[in-house]
mmCIF file of C-alpha atoms in Angstrom:
data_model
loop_
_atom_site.group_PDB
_atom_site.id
_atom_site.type_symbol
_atom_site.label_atom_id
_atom_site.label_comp_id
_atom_site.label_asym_id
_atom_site.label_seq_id
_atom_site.Cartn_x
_atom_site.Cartn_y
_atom_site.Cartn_z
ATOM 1 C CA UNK A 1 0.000 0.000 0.000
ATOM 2 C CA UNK A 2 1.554 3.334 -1.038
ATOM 3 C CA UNK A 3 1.404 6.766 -2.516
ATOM 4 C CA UNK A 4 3.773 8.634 -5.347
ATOM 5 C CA UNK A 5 4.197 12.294 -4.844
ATOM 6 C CA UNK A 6 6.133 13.145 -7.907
ATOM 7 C CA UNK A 7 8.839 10.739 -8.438
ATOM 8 C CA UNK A 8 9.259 10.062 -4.622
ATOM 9 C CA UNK A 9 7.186 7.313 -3.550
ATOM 10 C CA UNK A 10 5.559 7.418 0.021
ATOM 11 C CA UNK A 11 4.692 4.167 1.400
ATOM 12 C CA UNK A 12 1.438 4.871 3.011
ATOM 13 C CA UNK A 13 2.055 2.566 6.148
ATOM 14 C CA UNK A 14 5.378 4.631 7.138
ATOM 15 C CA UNK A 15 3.360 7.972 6.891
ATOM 16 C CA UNK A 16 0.824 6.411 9.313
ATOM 17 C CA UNK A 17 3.867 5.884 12.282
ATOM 18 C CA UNK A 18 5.340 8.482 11.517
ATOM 19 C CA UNK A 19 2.113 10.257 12.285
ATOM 20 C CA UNK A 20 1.336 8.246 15.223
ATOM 21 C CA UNK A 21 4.654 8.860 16.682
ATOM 22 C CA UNK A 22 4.339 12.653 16.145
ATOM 23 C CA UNK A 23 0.703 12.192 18.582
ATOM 24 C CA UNK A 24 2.812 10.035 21.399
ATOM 25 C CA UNK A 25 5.688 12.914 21.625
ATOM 26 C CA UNK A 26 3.119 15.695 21.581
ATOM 27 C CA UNK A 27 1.616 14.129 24.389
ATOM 28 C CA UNK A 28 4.549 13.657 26.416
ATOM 29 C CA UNK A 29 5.822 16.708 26.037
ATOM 30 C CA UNK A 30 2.916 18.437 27.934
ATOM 31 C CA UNK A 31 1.918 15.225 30.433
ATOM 32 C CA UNK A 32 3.833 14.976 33.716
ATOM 33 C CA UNK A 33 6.823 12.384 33.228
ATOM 34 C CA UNK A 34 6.290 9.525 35.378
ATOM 35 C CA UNK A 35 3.945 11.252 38.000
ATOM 36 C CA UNK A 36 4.165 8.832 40.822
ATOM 37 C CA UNK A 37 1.656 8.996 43.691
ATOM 38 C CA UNK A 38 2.914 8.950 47.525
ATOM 39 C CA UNK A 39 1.568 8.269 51.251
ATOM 40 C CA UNK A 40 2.352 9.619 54.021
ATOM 41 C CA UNK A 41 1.012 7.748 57.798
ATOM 42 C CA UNK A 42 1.594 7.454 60.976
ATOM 43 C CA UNK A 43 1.711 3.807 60.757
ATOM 44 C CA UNK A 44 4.650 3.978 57.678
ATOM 45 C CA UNK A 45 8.665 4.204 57.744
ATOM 46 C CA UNK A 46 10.845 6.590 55.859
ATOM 47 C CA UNK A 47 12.573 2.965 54.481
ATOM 48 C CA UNK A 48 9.439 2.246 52.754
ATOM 49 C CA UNK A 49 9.184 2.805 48.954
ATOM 50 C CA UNK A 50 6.261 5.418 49.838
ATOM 51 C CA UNK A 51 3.896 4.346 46.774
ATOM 52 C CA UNK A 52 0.927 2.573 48.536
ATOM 53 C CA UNK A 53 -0.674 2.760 51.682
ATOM 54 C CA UNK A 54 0.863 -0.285 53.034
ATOM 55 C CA UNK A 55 4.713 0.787 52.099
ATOM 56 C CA UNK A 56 3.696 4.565 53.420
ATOM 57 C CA UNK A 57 6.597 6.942 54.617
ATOM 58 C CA UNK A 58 6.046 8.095 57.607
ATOM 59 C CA UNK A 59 6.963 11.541 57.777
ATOM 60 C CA UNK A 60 5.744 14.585 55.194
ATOM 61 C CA UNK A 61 9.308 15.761 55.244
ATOM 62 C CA UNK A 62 10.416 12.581 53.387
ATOM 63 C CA UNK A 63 7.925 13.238 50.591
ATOM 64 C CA UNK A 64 8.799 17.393 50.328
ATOM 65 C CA UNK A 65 12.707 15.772 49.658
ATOM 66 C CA UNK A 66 11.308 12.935 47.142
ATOM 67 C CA UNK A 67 8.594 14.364 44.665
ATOM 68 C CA UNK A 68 9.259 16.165 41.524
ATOM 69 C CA UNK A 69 6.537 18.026 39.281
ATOM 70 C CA UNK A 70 3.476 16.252 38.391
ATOM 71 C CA UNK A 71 3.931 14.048 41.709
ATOM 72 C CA UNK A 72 1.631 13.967 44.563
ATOM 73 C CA UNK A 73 1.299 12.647 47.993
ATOM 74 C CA UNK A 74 -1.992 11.536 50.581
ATOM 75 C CA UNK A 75 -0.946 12.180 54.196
ATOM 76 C CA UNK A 76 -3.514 9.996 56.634
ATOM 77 C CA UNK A 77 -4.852 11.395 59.739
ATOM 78 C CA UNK A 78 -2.861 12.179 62.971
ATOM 79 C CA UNK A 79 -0.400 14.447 64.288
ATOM 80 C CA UNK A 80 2.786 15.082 62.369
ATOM 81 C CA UNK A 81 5.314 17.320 65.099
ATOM 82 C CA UNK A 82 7.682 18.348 62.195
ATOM 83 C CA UNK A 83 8.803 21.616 60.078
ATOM 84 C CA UNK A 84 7.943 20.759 56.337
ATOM 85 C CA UNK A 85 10.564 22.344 54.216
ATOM 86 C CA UNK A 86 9.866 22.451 50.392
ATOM 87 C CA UNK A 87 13.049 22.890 48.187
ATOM 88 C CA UNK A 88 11.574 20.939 44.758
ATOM 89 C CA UNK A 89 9.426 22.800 42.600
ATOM 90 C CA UNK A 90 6.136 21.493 40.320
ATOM 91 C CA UNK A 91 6.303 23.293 36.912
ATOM 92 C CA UNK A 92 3.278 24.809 34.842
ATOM 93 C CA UNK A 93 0.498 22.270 35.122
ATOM 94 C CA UNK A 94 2.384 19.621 37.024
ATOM 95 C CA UNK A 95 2.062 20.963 40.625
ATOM 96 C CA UNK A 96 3.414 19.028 43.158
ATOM 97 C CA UNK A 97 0.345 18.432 45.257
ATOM 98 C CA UNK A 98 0.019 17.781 49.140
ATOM 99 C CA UNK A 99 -3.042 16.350 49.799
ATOM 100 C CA UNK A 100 -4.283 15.642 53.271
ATOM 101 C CA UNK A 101 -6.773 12.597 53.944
ATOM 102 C CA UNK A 102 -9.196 13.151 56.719
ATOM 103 C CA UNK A 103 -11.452 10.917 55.938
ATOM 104 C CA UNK A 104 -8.241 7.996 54.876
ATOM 105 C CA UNK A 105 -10.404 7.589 51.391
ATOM 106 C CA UNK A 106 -6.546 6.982 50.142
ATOM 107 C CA UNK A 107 -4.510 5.995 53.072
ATOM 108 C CA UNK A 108 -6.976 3.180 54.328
ATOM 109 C CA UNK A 109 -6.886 4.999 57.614
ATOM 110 C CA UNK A 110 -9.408 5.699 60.379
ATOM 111 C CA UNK A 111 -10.900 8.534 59.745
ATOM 112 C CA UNK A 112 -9.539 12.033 61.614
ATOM 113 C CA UNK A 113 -8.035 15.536 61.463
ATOM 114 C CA UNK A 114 -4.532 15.771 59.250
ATOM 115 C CA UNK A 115 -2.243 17.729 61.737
ATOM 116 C CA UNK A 116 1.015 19.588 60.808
ATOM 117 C CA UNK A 117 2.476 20.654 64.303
ATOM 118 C CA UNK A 118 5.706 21.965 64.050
ATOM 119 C CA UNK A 119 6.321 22.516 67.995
ATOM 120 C CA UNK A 120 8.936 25.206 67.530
ATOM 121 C CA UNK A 121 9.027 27.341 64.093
ATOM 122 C CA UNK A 122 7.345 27.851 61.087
ATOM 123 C CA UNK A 123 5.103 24.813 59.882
ATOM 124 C CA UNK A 124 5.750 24.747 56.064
ATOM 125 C CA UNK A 125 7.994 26.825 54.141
ATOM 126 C CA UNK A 126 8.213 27.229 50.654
ATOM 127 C CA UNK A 127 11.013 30.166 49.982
ATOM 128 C CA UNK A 128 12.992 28.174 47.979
ATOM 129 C CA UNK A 129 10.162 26.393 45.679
ATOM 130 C CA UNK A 130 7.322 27.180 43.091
ATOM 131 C CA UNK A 131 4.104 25.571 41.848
ATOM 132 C CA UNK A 132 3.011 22.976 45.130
ATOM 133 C CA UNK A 133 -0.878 23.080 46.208
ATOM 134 C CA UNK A 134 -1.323 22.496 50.070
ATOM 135 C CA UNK A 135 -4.569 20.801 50.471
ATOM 136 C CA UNK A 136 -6.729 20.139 53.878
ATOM 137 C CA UNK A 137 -4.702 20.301 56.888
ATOM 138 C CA UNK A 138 -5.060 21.495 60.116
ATOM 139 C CA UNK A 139 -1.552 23.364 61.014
ATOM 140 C CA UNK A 140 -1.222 24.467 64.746
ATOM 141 C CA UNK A 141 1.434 26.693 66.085
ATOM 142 C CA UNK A 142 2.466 26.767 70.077
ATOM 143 C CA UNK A 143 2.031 30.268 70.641
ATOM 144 C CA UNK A 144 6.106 31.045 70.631
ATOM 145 C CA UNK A 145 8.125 33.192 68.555
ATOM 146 C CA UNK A 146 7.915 34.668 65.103
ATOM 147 C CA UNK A 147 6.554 31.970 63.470
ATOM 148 C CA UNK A 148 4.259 31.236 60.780
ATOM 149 C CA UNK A 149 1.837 28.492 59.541
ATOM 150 C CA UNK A 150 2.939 28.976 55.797
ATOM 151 C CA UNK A 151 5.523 30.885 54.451
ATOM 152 C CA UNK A 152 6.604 31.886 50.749
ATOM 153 C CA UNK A 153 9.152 34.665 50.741
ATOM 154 C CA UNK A 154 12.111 35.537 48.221
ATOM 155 C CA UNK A 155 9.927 34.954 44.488
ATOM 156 C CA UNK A 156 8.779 31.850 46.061
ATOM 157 C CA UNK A 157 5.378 31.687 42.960
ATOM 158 C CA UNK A 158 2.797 29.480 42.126
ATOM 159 C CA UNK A 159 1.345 28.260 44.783
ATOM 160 C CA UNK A 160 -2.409 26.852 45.978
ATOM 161 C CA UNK A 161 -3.767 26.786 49.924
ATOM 162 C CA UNK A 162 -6.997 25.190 50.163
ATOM 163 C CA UNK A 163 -8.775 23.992 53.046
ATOM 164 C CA UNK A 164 -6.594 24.475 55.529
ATOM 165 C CA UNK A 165 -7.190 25.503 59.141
ATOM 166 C CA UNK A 166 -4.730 27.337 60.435
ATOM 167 C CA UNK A 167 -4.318 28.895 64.370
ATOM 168 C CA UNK A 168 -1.846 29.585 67.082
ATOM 169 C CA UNK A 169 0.820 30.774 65.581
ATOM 170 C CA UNK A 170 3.432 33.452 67.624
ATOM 171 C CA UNK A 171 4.227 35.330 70.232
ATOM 172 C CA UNK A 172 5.048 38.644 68.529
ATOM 173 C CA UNK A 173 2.413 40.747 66.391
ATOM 174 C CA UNK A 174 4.551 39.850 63.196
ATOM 175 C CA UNK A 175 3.483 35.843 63.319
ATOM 176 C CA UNK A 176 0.657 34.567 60.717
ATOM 177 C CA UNK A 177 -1.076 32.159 59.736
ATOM 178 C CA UNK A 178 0.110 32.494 56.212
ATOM 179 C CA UNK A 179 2.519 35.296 54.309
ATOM 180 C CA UNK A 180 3.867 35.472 51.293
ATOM 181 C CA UNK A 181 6.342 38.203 49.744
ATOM 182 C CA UNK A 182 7.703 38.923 46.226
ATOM 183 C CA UNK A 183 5.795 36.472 44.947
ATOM 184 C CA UNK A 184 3.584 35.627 41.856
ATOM 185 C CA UNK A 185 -0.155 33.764 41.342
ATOM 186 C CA UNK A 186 -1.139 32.823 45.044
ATOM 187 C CA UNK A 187 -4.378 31.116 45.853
ATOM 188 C CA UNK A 188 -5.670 30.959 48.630
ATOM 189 C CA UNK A 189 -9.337 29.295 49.279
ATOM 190 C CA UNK A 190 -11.878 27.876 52.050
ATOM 191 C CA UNK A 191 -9.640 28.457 54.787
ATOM 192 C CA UNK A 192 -10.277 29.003 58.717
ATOM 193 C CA UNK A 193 -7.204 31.195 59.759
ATOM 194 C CA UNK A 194 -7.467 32.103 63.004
ATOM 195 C CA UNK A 195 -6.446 33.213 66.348
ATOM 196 C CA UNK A 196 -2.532 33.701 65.222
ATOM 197 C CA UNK A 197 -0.753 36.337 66.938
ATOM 198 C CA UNK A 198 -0.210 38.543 63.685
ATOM 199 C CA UNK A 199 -2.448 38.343 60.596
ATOM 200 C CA UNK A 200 -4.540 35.874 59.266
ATOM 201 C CA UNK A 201 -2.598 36.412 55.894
ATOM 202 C CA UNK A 202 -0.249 38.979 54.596
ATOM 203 C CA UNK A 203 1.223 40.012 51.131
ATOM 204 C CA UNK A 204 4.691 41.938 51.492
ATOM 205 C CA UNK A 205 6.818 43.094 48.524
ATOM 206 C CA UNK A 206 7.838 45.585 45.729
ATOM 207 C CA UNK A 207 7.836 46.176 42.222
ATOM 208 C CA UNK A 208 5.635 43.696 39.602
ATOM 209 C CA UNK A 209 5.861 40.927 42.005
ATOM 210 C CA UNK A 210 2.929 40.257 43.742
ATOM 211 C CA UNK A 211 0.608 40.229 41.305
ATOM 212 C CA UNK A 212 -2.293 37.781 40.848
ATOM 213 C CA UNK A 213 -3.321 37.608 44.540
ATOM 214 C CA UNK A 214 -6.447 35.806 45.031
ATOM 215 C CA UNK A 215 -7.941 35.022 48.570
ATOM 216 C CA UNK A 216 -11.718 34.066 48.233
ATOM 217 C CA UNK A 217 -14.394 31.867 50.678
ATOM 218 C CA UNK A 218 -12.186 31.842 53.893
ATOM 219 C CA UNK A 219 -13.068 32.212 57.598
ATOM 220 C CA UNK A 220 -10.541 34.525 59.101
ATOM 221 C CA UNK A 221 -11.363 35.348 62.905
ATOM 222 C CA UNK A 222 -9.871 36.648 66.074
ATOM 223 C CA UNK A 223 -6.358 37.039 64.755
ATOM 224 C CA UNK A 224 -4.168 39.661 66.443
ATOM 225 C CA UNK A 225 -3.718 42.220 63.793
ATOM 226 C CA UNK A 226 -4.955 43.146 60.255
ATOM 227 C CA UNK A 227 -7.276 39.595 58.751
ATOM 228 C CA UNK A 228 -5.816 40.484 54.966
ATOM 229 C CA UNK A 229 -2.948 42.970 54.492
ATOM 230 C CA UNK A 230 -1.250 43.180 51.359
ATOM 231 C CA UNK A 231 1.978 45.676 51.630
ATOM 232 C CA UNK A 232 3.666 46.375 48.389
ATOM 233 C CA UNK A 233 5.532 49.367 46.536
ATOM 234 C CA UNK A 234 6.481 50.409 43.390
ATOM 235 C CA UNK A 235 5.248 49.230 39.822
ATOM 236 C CA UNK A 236 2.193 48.773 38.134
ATOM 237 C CA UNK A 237 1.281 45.263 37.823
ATOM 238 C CA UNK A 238 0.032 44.407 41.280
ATOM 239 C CA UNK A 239 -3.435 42.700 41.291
ATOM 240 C CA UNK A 240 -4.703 41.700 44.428
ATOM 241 C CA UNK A 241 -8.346 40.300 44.789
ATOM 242 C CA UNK A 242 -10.481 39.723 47.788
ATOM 243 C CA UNK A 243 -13.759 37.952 47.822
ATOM 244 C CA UNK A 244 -16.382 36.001 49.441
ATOM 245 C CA UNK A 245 -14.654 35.936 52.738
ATOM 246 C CA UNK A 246 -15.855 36.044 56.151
ATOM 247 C CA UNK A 247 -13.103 38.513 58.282
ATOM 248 C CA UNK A 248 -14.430 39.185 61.912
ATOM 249 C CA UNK A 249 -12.955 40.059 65.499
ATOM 250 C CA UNK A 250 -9.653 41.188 64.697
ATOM 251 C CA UNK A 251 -7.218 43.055 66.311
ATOM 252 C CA UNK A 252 -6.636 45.572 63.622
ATOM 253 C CA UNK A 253 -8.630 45.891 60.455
ATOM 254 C CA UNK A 254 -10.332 43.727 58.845
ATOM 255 C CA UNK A 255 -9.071 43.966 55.079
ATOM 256 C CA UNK A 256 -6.385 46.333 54.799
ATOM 257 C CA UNK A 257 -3.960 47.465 51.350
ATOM 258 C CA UNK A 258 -0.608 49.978 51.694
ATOM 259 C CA UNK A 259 0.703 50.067 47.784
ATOM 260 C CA UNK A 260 2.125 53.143 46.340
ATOM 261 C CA UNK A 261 0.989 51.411 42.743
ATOM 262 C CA UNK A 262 -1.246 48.507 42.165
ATOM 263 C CA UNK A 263 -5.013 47.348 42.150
ATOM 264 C CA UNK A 264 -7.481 45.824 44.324
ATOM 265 C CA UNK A 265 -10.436 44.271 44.183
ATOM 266 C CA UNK A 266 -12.681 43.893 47.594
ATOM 267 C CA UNK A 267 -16.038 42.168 46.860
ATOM 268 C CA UNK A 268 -18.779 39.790 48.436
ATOM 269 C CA UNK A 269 -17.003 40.148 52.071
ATOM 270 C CA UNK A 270 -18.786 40.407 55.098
ATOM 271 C CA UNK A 271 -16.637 42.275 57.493
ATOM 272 C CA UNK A 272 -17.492 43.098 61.060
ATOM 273 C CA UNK A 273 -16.543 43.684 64.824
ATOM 274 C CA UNK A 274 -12.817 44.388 63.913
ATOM 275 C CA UNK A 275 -10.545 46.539 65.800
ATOM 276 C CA UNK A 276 -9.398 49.149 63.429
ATOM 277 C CA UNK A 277 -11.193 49.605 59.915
ATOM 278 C CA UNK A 278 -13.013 47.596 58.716
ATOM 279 C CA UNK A 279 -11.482 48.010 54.867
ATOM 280 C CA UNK A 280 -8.787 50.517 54.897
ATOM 281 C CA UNK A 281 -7.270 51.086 51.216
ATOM 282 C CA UNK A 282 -4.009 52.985 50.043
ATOM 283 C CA UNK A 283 -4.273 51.630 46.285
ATOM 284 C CA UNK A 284 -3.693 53.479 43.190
ATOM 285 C CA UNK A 285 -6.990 51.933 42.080
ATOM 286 C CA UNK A 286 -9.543 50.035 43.903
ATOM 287 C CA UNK A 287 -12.928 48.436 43.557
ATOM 288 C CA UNK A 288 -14.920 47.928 46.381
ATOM 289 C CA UNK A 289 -18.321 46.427 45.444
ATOM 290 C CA UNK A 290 -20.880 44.532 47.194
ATOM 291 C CA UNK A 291 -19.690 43.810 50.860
ATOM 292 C CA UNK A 292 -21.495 44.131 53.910
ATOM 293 C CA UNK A 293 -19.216 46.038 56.883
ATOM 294 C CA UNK A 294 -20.874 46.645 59.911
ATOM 295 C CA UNK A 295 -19.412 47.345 63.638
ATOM 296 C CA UNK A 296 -16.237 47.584 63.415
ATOM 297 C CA UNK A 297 -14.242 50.362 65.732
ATOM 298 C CA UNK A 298 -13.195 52.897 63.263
ATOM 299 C CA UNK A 299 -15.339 53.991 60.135
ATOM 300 C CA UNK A 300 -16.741 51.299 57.924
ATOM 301 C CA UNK A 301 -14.170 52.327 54.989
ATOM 302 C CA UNK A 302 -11.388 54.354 55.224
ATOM 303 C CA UNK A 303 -9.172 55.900 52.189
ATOM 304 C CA UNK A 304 -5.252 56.819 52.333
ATOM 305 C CA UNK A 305 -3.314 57.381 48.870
ATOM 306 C CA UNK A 306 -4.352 59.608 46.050
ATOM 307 C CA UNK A 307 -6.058 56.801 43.800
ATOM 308 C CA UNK A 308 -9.706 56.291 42.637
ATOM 309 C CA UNK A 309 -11.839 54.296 44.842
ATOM 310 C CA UNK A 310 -15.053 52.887 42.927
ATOM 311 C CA UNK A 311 -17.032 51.914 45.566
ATOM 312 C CA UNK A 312 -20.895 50.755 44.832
ATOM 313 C CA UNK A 313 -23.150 48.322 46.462
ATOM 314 C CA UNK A 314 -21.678 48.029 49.972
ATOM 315 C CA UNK A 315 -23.730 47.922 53.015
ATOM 316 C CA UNK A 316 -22.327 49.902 56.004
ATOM 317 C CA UNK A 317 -24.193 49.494 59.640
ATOM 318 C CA UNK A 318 -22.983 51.258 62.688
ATOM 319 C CA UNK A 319 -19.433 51.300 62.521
ATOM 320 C CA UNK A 320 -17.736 53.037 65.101
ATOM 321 C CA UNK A 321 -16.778 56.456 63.557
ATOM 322 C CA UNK A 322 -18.856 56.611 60.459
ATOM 323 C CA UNK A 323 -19.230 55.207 57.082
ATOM 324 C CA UNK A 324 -16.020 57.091 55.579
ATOM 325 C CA UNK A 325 -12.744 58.510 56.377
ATOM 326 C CA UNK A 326 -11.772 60.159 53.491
ATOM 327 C CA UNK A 327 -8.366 61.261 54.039
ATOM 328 C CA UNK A 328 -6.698 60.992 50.179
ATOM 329 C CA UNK A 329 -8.093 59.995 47.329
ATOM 330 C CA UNK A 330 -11.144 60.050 44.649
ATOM 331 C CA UNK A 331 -14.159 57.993 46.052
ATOM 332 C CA UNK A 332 -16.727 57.126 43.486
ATOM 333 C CA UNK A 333 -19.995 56.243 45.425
ATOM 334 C CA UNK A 334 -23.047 55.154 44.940
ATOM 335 C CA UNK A 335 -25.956 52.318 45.777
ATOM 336 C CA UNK A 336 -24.399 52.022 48.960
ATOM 337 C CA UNK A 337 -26.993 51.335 52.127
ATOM 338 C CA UNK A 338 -26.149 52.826 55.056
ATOM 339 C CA UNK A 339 -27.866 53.657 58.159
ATOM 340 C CA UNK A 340 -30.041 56.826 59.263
ATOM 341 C CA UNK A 341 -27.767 57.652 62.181
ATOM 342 C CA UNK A 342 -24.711 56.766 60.359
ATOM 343 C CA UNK A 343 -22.231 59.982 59.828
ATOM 344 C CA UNK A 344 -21.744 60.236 56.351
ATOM 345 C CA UNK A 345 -18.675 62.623 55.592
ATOM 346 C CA UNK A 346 -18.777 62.277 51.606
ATOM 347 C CA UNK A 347 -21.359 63.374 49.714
ATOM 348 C CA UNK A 348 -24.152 61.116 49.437
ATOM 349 C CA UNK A 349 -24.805 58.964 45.875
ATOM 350 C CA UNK A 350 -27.882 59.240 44.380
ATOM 351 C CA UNK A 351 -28.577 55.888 44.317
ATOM 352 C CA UNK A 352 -27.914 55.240 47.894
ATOM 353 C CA UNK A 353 -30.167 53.641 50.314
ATOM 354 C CA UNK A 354 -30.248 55.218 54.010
ATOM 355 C CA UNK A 355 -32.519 52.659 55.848
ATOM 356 C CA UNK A 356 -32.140 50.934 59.714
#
């Protein structure tokens, strides 16, 4: 069976493996190589080969030193007293995933909380890696030092937190439950962070590199300073959204930005019975749509830099001192609802709703 092209004859079978051949190295070249799976239990050994329940390691440590992108571990329930320090890095699309197992669905375990506890210091760091997802665990600090649940620093990009409850982290205002700095596309989703000394999560940096921020559908409660605070200077790229979160009893404000350039986005929140603000804003450019703020100890919303503020839809309720501290800035306001003895120190949108 063939074909003539010309003078050059093309036999038809060799065309067909050569096509075939082409499809198997296109689809190698974007599938993980060799993604193996791992466990992690409190029954295993750091001997074992790590790739089924029943030859588990027994230590997450052993697994941050072992996988490579694509690669992914289940860690069964109990108490793991160790620092988890992540040097490898996952690549575009080949994360390398840790995945607790509460219920032991993969581990074969009885069912139970998945507990980092690192007794002393932070619980997991990632400075030196990119592209890993952190997925269910329950990470407890002892109260000492300046510590942190998670912690990214140094261009340390790429990374997911989901699910996660973390609490009890430091002794000194500057411990949290989570911070990142210079860094890239962070996630972070359906989390409880709570009672930690500092924040319940906080952004540090400069220039173009904390962009792509997102921290949507977590619980953050009764931690000792600001429950979001993202702290960056200098160039333009910053994006930084907040949304769908519930941020309550804190310290300091509730949802707080210091930039010098950069965006934010602040919508679908319910913030309330904070200690400071309850959204305080020094962006170049912020949105501020659709969130419901209501007792906290200063004003409701207050603005610091010279930027626009767009902010429509809210719901403010008997904050402390007012609805607004204006103190820099362009506000852009209207179908807010407010209150009829809330002070209102902006003029008033005509769309607003003033209602108790």
């Amino acid at each position: 069976d063939s074909t003539k092209t010309g003078s050059i004859w093309r036999p038809t079978a060799m065309r067909r493996t050569s096509a075939a051949a082409l499809v198997v190295m296109a689809f190698l070249a974007v599938s993980p190589a060799f993604a193996t799976t791992y466990f992690v239990r409190k029954s295993g050994n750091n001997a074992n080969a790590g790739t089924s329940p029943a030859a588990a390691w027994l230590t997450i440590q052993k697994a941050a030193n072992t996988m490579v992108a694509g690669d992914t571990v289940y860690v069964g329930p109990g108490t793991y007293v160790e620092s988890v320090n992540v040097t490898i890095s996952g690549s575009a699309g080949n994360p390398i995933s840790y995945i607790a197992d509460p219920a032991g669905a993969f581990t074969s375990d009885v069912a139970g909380p998945v507990v980092i506890d690192p007794s002393s210091g932070n619980a997991v760091n990632l400075n030196a890696a990119d592209w890993t997802i952190i997925d269910g665990f329950t990470i407890v600090g002892q109260g000492t030092g300046n510590t942190y649940g998670i912690r990214g620093m140094n261009g340390s990009n790429n990374h997911t937190i989901r699910n996660c409850d973390i609490s009890g982290f430091g002794s000194s205002n500057d411990s949290d439950a989570i911070r990142f700095g210079q860094s890239l596309n962070i996630l972070v989703e359906n989390c409880a962070l709570h009672h930690n000394t500092g924040h319940g999560y906080k952004q540090v940096g400069s220039g173009n590199l904390n962009a792509n921020v997102v921290f949507r559908n977590n619980s953050v409660f009764a931690n000792g300073r600001q429950g979001f605070e993202a702290v960056y200077t200098g160039g333009g790229g910053n994006v930084v959204v907040v949304e769908k979160n519930f941020i309550h009893h804190q310290g300091d404000d509730g949802i707080e930005f210091t930039s010098t350039n950069g965006s934010a986005i602040v919508r679908n929140n319910v913030v309330y019975r904070n200690g400071a603000y309850g959204i305080e804003s020094s962006n170049t450019s912020a949105t501020i749509v659709n969130n419901t703020v209501v007792r906290n100890s200063a004003t409701g919303l207050q603005t610091e830099s010279a930027g626009t503020y767009r902010v429509y839809g809210n719901i403010f309720y008997l904050n402390a001192a007012g609805v607004v501290d204006q103190n820099a800035g362009t506000i852009l306001w209207d179908y807010n609802c407010y209150g009829t003895t809330d002070s209102l120190s902006i003029a008033a949108g005509p769309n607003d709703v003033v209602a108790d």
